[in-house]
Coordinates of C-alpha atoms and ligand atoms in Angstrom, one line a residue:
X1 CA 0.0 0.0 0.0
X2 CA 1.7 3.5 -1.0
X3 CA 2.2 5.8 1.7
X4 CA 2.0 9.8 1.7
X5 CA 3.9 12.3 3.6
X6 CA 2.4 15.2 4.7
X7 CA 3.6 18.5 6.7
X8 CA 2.5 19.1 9.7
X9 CA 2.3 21.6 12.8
X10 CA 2.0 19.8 15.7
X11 CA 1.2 22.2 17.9
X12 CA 1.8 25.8 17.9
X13 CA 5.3 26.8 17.8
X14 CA 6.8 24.0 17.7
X15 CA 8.4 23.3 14.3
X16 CA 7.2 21.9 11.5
X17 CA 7.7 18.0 11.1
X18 CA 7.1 15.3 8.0
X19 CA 4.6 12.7 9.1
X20 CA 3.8 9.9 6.4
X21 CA 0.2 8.8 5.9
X22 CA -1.0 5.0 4.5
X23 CA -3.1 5.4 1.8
X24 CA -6.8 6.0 2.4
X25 CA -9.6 3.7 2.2
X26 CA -12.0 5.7 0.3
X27 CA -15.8 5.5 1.9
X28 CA -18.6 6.5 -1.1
X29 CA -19.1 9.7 -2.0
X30 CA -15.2 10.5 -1.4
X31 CA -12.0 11.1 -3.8
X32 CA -8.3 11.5 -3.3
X33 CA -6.6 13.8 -4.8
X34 CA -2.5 13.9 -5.4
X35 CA -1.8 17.5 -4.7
X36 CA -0.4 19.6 -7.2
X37 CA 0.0 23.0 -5.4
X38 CA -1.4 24.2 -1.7
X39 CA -0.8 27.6 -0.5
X40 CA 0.7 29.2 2.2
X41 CA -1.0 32.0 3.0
X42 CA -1.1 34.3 6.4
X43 CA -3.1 32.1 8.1
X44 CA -0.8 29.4 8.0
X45 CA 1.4 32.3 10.1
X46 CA -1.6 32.6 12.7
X47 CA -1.8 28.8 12.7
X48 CA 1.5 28.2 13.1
X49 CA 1.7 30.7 16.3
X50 CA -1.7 29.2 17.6
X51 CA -3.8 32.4 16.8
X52 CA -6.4 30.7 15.9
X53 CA -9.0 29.4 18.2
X54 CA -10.7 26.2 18.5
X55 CA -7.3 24.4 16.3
X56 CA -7.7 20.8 16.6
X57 CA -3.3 20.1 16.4
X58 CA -1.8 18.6 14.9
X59 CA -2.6 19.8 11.4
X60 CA -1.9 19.6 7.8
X61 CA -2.2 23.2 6.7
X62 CA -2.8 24.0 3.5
X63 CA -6.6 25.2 3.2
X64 CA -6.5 26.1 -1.0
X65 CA -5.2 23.7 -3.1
X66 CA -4.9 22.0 -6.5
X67 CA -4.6 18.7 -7.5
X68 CA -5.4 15.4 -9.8
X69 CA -8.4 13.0 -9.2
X70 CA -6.6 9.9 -8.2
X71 CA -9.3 7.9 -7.1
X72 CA -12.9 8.3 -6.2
X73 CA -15.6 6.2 -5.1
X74 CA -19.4 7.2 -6.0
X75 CA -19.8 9.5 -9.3
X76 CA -18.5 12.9 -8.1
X77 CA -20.4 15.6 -10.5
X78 CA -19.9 19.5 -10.5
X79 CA -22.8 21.8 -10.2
X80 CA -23.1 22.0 -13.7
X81 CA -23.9 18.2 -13.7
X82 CA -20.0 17.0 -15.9
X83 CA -18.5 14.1 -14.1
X84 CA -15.5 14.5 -12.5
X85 CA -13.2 11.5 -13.5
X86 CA -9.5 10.4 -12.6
X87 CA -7.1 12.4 -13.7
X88 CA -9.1 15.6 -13.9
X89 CA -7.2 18.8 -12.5
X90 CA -9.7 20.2 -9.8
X91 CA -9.8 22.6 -7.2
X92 CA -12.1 22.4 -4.1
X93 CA -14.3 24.5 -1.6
X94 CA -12.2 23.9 1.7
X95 CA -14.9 24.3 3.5
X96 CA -17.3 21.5 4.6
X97 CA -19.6 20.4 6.9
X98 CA -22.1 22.8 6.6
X99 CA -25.2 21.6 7.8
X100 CA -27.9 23.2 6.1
X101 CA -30.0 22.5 8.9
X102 CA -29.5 25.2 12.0
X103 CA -30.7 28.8 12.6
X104 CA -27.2 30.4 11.0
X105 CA -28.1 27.9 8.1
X106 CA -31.4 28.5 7.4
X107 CA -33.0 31.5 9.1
X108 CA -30.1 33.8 9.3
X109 CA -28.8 32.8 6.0
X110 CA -25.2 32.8 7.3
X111 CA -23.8 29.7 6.8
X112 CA -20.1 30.7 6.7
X113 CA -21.1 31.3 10.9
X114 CA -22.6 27.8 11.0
X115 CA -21.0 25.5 14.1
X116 CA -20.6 22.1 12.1
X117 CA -18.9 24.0 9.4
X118 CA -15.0 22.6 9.0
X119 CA -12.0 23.9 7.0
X120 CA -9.3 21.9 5.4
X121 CA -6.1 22.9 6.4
X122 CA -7.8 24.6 9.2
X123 CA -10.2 22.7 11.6
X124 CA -9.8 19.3 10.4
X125 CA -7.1 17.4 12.6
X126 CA -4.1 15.2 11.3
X127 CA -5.6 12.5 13.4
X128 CA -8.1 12.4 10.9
X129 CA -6.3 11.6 7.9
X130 CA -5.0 13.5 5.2
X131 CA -7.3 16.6 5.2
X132 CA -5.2 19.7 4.8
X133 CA -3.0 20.6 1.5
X134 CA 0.3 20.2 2.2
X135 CA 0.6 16.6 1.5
X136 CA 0.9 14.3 -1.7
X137 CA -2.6 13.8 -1.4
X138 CA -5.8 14.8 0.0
X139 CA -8.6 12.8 1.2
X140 CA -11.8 14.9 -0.1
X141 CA -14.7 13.9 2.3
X142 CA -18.1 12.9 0.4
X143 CA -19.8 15.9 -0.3
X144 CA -16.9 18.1 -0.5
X145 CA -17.8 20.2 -3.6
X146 CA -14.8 19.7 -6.5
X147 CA -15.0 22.8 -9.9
X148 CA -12.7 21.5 -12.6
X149 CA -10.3 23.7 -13.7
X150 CA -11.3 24.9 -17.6
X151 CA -8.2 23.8 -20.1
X152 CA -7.1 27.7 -20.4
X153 CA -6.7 27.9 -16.6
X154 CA -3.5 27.3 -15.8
X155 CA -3.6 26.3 -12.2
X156 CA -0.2 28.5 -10.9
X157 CA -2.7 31.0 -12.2
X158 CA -5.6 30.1 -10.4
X159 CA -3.6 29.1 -7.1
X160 CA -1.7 32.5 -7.3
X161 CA -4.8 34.4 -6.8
X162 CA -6.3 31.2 -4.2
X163 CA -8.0 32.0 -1.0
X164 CA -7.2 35.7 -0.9
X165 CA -9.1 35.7 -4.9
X166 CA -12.2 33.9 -3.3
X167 CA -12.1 36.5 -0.1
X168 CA -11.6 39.2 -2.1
X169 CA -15.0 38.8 -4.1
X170 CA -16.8 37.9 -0.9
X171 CA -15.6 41.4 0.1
X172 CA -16.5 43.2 -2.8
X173 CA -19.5 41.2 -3.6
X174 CA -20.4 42.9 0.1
X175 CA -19.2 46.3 -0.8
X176 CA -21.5 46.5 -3.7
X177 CA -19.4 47.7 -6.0
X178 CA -20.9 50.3 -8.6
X179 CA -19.5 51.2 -11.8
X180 CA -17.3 54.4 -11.2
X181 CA -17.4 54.4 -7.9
X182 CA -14.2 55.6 -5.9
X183 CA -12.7 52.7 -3.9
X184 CA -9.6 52.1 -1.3
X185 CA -7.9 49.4 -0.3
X186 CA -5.8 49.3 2.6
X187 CA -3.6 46.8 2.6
X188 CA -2.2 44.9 -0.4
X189 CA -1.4 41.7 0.8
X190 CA -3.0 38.9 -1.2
X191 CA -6.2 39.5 -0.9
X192 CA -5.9 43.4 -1.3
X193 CA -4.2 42.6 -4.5
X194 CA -7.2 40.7 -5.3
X195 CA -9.5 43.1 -4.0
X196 CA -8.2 45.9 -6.3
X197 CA -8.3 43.8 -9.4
X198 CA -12.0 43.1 -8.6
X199 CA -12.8 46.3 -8.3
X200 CA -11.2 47.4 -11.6
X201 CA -12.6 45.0 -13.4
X202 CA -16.1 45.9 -11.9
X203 CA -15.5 49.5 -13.4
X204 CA -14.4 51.5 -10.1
X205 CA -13.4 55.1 -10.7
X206 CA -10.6 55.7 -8.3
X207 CA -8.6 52.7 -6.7
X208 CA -6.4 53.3 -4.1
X209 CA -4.0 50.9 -3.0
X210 CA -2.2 51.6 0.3
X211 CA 0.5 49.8 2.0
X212 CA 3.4 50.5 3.9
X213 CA 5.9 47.7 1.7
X214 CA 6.9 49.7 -2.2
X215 CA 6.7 46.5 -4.0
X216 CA 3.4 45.7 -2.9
X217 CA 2.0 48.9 -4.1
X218 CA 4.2 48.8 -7.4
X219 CA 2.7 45.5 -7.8
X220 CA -1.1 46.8 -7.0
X221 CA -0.4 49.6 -10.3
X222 CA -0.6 46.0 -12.2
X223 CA -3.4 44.9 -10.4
X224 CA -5.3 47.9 -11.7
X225 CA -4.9 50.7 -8.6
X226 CA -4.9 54.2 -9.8
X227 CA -3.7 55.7 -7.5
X228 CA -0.7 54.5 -4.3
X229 CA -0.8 55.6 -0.7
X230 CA 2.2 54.6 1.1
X231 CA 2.0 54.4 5.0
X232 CA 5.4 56.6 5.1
X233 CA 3.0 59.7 5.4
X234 CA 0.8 60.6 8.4
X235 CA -2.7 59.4 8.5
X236 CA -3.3 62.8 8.2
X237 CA -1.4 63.3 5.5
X238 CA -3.2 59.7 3.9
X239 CA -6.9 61.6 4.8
X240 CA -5.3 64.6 2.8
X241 CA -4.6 62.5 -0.6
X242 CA -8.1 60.9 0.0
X243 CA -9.6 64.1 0.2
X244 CA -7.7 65.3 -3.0
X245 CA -8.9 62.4 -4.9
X246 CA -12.1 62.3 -4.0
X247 CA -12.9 66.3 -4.0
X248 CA -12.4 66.0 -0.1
X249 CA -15.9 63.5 0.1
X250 CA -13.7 60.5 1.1
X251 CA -14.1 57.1 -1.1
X252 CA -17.4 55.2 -1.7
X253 CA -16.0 52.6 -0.6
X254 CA -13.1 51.1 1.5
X255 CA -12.3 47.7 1.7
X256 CA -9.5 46.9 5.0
X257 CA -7.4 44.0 4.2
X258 CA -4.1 44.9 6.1
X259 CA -4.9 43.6 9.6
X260 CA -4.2 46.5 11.7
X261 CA -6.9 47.1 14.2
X262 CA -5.6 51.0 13.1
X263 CA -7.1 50.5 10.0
X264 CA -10.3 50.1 10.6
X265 CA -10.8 53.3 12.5
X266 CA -8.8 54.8 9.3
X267 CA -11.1 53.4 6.7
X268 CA -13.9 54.8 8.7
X269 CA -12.4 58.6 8.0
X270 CA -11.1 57.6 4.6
X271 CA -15.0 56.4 3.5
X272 CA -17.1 58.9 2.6
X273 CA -20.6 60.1 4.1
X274 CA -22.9 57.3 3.4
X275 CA -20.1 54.9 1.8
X276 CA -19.1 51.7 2.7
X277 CA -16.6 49.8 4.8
X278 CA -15.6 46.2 4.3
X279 CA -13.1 44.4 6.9
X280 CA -12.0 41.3 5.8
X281 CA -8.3 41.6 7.6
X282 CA -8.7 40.5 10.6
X283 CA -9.1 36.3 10.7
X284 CA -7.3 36.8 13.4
X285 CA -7.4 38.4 16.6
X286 CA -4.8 41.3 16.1
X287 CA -6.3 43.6 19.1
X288 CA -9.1 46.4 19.6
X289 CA -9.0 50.0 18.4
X290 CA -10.8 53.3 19.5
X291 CA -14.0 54.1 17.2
X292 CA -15.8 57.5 17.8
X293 CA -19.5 56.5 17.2
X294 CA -20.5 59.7 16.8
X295 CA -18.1 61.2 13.8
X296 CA -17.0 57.9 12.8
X297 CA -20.0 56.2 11.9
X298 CA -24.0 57.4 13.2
X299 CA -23.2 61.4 11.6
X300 CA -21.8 59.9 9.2
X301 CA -24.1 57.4 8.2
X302 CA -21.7 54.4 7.3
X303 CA -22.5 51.2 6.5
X304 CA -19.9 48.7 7.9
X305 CA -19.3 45.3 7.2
X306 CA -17.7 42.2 8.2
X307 CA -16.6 39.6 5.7
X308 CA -16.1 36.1 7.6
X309 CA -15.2 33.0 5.1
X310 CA -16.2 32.3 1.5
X311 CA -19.2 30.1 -0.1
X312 CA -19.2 27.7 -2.8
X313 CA -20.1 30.6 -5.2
X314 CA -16.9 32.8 -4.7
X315 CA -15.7 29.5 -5.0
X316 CA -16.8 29.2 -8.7
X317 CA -17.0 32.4 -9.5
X318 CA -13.6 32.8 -8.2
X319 CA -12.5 30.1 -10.9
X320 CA -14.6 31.7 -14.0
X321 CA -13.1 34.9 -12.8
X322 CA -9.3 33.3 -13.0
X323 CA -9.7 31.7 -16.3
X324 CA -11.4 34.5 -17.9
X325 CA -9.2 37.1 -16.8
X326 CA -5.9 35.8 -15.9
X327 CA -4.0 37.1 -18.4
X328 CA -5.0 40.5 -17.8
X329 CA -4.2 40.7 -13.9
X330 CA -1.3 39.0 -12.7
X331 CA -2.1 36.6 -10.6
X332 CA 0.3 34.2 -11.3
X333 CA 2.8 36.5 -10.9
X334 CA 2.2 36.6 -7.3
X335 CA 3.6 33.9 -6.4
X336 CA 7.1 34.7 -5.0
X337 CA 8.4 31.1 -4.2
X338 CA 7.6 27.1 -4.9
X339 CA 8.7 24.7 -2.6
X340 CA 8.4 20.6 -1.5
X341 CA 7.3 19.6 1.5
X342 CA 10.6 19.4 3.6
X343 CA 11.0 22.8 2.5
X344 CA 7.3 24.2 4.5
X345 CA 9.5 26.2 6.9
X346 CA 11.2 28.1 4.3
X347 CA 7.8 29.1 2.8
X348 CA 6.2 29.6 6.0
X349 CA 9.0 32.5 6.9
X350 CA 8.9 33.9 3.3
X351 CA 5.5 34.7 4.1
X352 CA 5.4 35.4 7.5
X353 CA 8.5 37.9 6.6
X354 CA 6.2 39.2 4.2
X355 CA 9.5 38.7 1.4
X356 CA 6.8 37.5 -1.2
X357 CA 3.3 37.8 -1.2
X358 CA 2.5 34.7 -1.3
X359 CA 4.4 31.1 -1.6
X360 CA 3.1 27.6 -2.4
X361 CA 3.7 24.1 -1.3
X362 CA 4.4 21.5 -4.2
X363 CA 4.2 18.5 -2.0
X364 CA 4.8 15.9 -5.1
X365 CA 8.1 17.9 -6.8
Ligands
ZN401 ZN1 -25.6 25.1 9.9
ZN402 ZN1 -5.6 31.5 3.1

């Protein structure tokens, strides 16, 4: 029987370490998949340092990933109804468990709040088998919801825009986005890059990338900002160049993606009256901030947002999105550094150095 190795962190801060797998029995309804790429991605930071609450360690990380059908039992189908056969390049939803059945399911309509829902790479333990990315292969549970990648998709394409693509379009799905409107982002970190090719390819007027690192905002120009901020000037210098961009009315809309509690209280004098404010930065408990209620938000009559986890539609949509598009926004490009398995460590300090954007596993090189 073949064996797989597989990452892991076994608990937090204590260094990664190779564990090998035996091969999976597959019960019906599931597949396994030999992984072709998984990210690393800031969470895997927060995971790593035990940020995270509620971590079932040891884990494999590695929540977005790509791989080939090696086996599957049942007749896995995508929503469109095609079969999904062995040797098929797929992606997958990484979360599961959903239940469909509670009050966040079906009366609030929030199911990325639900309490059975899971995450692979995430909430899924290595005790359970082979149920995060980094790892020759993943075990995908029956019902876990597989989108083929189309033939013009290459997947470093689809994997360099990954979980912060499919967070980004939550976000701006939640801004509503209209065409022309003015728009910041505040931090460019994978899923600000994301976030501003969104919203130029939604027709924003304005977009304002702003970040303290050069490259990042260099790289946002590509991405299809208009405009840079860098975090070298005051905030009130930063509320200055917002109000000379926006004939001093602040943006429609601002979308936080840096994870400074700071932020948030910035975006809220960045947006204009009656705008919009989207925080998606902070998966992870980075502090509390001052807000004045009065001037920040009731006089001004904002509308603000939190954006928690991703549905199997910015799943999908995430993928059309990629293929159609990713030749004209550089996702792939994002992608700083490719390494194997024994070389996790590496790509977890590249990214938790912030020295690339983002870096991916190849568990199978
Ligand atoms: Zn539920
Ligand atoms: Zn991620």
């Amino acid at each position: 029987m073949r064996k797989y190795q597989a990452a892991i962190f076994p608990a937090p801060n204590v260094p990664i370490q190779i564990r090998e797998f035996p091969e999976p029995e597959l019960e019906e309804g599931a597949a396994l998949l030999h992984t072709s790429y998984s990210e690393v991605c800031g969470t895997d930071v927060h995971l790593h340092h035990g940020k995270l609450s509620g971590v079932p360690y040891p884990i494999i990380p590695g929540h977005v990933s790509v791989g080939r059908v090696a086996a599957s039992r049942g007749a896995p189908k995508t929503v469109n109804g095609d079969a999904i056969k062995e040797g098929d390049t797929v992606t997958f939803l990484d979360v599961h468990g959903t239940c469909n059945n509670c009050y966040h399911c079906l009366v609030a309509n929030q199911p990325t709040r639900c309490p059975s829902r899971r995450v692979y790479g995430i909430t899924y333990s290595a005790r359970d088998g082979l149920l995060g990315g980094w790892s020759q292969a993943i075990y995908l549970k029956p019902g876990v919801k597989m989108i083929q990648l189309p033939d013009a998709l290459a997947p470093e394409t689809f994997i360099g825009g990954g979980c912060g693509l499919v967070t980004a379009l939550h976000a701006v799905d939640m801004a509503r986005l209209q065409l022309g409107e003015s728009v910041a982002v505040m931090g460019v970190g994978p899923v600000g890059q994301s976030v501003v090719a969104l919203a130029s390819l939604s027709g924003a007027g304005e977009i304002a990338a702003i970040d303290a690192v050069a490259d990042r905002l260099s790289y946002a120009r590509r991405m299809g900002a208009t405009q840079t901020i860098s975090l070298e000037l005051s905030r009130e210098e930063r509320l200055s160049r917002a109000h000379g961009l926006t004939r001093a009315r602040g943006f429609d809309i601002v979308i936080e993606a840096s994870g400074a509690p700071e932020a948030v209280s910035e975006a809220l004098d960045l947006v204009r009256d009656g705008g919009r404010v989207v925080v998606c930065g902070h998966y992870t408990d980075n502090g509390s901030v001052e807000i004045h209620p009065h001037w920040q938000i009731n006089r001004k009559h904002v509308e603000l947002r939190g954006c928690w986890g991703s549905r199997y539609e910015h799943f999908h949509r995430a993928v059309e999105i990629a293929a159609r598009f990713g030749n004209e926004k550089p996702w792939r490009e994002m992608v700083g550094a490719t390494h194997g398995l024994t070389d996790a460590p590496i790509a977890l300090d590249t990214v938790a150095r912030r020295s690339a954007v983002k870096a991916l596993i190849r568990p199978n090189s």
